[in-house]
JSON list of C-alpha atoms in Angstrom, two decimals:
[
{"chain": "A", "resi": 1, "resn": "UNK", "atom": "CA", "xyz": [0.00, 0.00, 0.00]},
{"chain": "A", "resi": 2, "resn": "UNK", "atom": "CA", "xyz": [1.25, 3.11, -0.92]},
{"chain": "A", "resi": 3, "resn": "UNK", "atom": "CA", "xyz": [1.96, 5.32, 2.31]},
{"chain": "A", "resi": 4, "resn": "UNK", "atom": "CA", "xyz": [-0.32, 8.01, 3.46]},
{"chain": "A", "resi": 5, "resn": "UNK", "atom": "CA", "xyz": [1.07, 10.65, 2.39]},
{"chain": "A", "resi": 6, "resn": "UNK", "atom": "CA", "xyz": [1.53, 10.07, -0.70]},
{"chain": "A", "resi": 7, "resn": "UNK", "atom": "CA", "xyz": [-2.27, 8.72, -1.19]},
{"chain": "A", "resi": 8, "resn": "UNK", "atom": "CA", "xyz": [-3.83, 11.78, 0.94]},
{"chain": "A", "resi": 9, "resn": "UNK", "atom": "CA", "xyz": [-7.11, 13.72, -0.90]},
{"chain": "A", "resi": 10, "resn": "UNK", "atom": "CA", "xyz": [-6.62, 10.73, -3.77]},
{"chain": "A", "resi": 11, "resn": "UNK", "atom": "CA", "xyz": [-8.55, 8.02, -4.75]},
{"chain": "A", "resi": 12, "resn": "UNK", "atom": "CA", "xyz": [-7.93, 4.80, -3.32]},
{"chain": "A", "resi": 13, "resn": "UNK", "atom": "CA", "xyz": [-5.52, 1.94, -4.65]},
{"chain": "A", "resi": 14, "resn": "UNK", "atom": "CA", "xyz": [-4.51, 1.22, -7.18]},
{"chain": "A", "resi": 15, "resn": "UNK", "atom": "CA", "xyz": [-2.79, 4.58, -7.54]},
{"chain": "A", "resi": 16, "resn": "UNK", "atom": "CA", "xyz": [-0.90, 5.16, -10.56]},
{"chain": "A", "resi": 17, "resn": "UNK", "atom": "CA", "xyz": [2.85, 4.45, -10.14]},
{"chain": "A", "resi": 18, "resn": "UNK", "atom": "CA", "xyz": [5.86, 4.64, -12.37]},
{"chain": "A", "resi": 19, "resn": "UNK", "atom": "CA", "xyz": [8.31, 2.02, -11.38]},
{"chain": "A", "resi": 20, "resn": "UNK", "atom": "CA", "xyz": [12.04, 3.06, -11.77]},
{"chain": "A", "resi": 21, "resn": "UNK", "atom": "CA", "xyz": [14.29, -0.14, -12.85]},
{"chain": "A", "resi": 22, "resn": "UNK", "atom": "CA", "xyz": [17.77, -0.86, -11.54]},
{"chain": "A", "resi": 23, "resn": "UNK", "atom": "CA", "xyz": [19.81, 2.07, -10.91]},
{"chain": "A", "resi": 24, "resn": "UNK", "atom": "CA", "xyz": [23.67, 1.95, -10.14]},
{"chain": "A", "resi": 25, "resn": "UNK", "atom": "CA", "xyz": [27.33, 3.55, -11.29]},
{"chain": "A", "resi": 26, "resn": "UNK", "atom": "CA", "xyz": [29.81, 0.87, -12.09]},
{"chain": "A", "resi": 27, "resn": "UNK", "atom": "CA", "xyz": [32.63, 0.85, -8.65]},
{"chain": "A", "resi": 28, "resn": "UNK", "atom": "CA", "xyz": [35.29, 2.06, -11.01]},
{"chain": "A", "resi": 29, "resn": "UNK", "atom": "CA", "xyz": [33.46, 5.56, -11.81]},
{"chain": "A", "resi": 30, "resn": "UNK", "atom": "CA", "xyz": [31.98, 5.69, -7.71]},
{"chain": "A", "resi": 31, "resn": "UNK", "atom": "CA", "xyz": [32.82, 9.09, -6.16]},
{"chain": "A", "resi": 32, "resn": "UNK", "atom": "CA", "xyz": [32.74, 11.11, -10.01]},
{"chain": "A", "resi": 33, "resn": "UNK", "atom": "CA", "xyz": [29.41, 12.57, -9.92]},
{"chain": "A", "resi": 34, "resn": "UNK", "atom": "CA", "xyz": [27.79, 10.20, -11.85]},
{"chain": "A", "resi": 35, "resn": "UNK", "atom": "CA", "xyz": [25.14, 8.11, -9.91]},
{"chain": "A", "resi": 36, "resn": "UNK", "atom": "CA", "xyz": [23.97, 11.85, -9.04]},
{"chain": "A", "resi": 37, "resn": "UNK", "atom": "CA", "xyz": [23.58, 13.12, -12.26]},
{"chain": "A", "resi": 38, "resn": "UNK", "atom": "CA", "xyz": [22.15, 9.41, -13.60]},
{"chain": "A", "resi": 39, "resn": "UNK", "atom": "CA", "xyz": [19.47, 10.05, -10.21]},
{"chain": "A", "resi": 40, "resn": "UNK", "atom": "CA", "xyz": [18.77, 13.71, -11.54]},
{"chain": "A", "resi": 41, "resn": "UNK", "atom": "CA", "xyz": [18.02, 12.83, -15.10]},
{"chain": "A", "resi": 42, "resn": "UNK", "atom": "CA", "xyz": [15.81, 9.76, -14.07]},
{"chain": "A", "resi": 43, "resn": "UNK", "atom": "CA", "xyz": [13.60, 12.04, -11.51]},
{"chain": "A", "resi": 44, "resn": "UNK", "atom": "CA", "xyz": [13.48, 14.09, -14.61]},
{"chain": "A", "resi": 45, "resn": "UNK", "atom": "CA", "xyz": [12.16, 12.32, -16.60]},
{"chain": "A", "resi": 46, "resn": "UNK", "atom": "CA", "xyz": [10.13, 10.23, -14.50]},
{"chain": "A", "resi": 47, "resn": "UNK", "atom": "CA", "xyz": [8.32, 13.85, -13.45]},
{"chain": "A", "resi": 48, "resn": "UNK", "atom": "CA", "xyz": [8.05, 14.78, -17.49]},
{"chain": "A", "resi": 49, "resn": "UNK", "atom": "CA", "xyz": [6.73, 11.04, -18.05]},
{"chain": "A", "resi": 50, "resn": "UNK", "atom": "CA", "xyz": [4.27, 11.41, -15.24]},
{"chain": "A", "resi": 51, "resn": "UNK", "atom": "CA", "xyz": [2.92, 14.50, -16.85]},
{"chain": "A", "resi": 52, "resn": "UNK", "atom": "CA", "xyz": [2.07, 12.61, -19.76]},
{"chain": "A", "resi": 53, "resn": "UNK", "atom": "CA", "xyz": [0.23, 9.65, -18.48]},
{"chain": "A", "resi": 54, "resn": "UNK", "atom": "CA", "xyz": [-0.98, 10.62, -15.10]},
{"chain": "A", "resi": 55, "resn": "UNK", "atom": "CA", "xyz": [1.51, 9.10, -12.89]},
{"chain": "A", "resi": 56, "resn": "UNK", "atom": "CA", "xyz": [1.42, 10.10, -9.14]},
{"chain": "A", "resi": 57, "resn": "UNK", "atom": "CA", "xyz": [4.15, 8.29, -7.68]},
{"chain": "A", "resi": 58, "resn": "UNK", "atom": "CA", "xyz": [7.44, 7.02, -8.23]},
{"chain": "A", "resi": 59, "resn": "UNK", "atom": "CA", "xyz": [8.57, 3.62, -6.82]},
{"chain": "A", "resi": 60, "resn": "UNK", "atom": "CA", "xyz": [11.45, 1.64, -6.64]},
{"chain": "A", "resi": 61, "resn": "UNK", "atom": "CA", "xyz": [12.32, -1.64, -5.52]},
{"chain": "A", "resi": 62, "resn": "UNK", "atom": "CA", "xyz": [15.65, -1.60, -2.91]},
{"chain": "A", "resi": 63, "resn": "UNK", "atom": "CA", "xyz": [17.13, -5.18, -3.52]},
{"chain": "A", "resi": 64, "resn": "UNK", "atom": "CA", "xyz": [18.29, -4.87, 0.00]},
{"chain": "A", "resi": 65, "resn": "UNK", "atom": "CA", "xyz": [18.52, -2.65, 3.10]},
{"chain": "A", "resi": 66, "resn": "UNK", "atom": "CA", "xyz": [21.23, -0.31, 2.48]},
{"chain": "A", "resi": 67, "resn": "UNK", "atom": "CA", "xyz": [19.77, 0.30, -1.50]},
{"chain": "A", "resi": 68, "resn": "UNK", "atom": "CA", "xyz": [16.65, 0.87, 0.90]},
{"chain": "A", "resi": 69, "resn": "UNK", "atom": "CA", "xyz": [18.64, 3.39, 3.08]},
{"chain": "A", "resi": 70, "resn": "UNK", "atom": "CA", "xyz": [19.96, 5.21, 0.28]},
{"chain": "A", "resi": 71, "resn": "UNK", "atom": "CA", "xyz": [15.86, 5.85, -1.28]},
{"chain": "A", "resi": 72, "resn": "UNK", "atom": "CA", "xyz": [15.03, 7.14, 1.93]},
{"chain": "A", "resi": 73, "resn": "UNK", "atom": "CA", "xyz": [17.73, 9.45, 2.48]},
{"chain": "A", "resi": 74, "resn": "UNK", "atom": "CA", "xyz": [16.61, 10.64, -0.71]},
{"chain": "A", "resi": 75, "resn": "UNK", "atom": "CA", "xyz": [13.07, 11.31, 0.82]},
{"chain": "A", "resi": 76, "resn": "UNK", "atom": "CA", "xyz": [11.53, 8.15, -0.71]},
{"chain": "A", "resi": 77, "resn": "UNK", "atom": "CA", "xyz": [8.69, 6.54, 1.84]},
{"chain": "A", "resi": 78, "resn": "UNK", "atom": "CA", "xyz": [8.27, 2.53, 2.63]},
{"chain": "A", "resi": 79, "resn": "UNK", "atom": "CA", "xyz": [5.44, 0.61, 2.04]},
{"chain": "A", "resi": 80, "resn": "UNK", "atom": "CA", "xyz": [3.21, -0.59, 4.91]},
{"chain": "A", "resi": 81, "resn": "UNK", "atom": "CA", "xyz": [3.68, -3.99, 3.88]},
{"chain": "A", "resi": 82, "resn": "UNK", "atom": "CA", "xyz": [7.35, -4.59, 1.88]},
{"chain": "A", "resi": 83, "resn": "UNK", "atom": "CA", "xyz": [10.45, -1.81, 3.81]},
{"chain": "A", "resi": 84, "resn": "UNK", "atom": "CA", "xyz": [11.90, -2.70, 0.49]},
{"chain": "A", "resi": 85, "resn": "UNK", "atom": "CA", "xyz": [9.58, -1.21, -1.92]},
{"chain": "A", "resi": 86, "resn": "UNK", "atom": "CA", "xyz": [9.55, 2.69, -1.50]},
{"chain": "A", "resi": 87, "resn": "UNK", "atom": "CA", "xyz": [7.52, 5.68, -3.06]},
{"chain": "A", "resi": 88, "resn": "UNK", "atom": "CA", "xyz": [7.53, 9.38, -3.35]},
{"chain": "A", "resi": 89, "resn": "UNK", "atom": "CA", "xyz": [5.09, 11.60, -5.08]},
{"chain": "A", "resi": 90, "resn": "UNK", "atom": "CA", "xyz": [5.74, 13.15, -8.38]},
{"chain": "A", "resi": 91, "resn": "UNK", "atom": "CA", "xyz": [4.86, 16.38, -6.99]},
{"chain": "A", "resi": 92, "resn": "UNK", "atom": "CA", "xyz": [7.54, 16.45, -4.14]},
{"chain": "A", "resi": 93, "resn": "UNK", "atom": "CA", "xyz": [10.30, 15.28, -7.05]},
{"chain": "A", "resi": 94, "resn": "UNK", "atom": "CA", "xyz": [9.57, 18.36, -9.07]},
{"chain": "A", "resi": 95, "resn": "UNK", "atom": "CA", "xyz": [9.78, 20.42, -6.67]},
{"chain": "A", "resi": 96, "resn": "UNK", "atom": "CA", "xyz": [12.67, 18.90, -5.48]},
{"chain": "A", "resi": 97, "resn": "UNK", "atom": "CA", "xyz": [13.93, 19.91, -8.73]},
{"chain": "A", "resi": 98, "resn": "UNK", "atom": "CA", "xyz": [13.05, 22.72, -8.82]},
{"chain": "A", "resi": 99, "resn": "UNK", "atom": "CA", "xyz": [14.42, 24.15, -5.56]},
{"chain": "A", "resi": 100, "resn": "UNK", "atom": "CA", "xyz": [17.85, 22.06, -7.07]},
{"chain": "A", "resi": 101, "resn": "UNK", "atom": "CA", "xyz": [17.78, 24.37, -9.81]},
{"chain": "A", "resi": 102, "resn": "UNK", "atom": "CA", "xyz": [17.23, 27.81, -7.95]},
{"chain": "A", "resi": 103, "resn": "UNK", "atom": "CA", "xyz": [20.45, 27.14, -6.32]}
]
């Protein structure tokens, strides 16, 4: 279930989701920027995609607890049922972005 937040003044489940696959920077290019700017241009485009077919939410599946750590640090929420399987709205990623870019 998708947490409360996220779901608040919105119809109930099923809400409509874009799922973000596999994410990661190959070790040997760790600590060059990268990973950020691949995370910056896939909440991008997941917001721009979202416009386009209604999408409130973005989730991802952490493939373990740290992965998990790392979504949450980045203000994603867990699911009631799965710690593993986070969300955050499409709304809060833009203007996310947006506040990125004022700066």
């Amino acid at each position: 279930a998708l947490p409360r937040a996220i779901r608040t003044g919105q119809p109930p489940n099923p809400m409509p989701c874009i799922l973000l696959g596999q994410l990661a920077t190959d070790t040997a290019w760790a600590g060059q920027g990268i990973g950020v700017g691949l995370l910056k241009h896939a909440l991008a485009r997941s917001v721009n995609g979202a416009v386009l077919i209604g999408g409130r939410a973005l989730m991802v599946n952490a493939i373990d607890d740290d992965a998990a750590a790392f979504w949450r640090r980045r203000g994603f929420m867990p699911s009631k049922g799965n710690a593993l399987m986070l969300f955050r709205s499409i709304g809060d990623i833009a203007a996310s972005l947006e506040a990125a870019r004022e700066v």
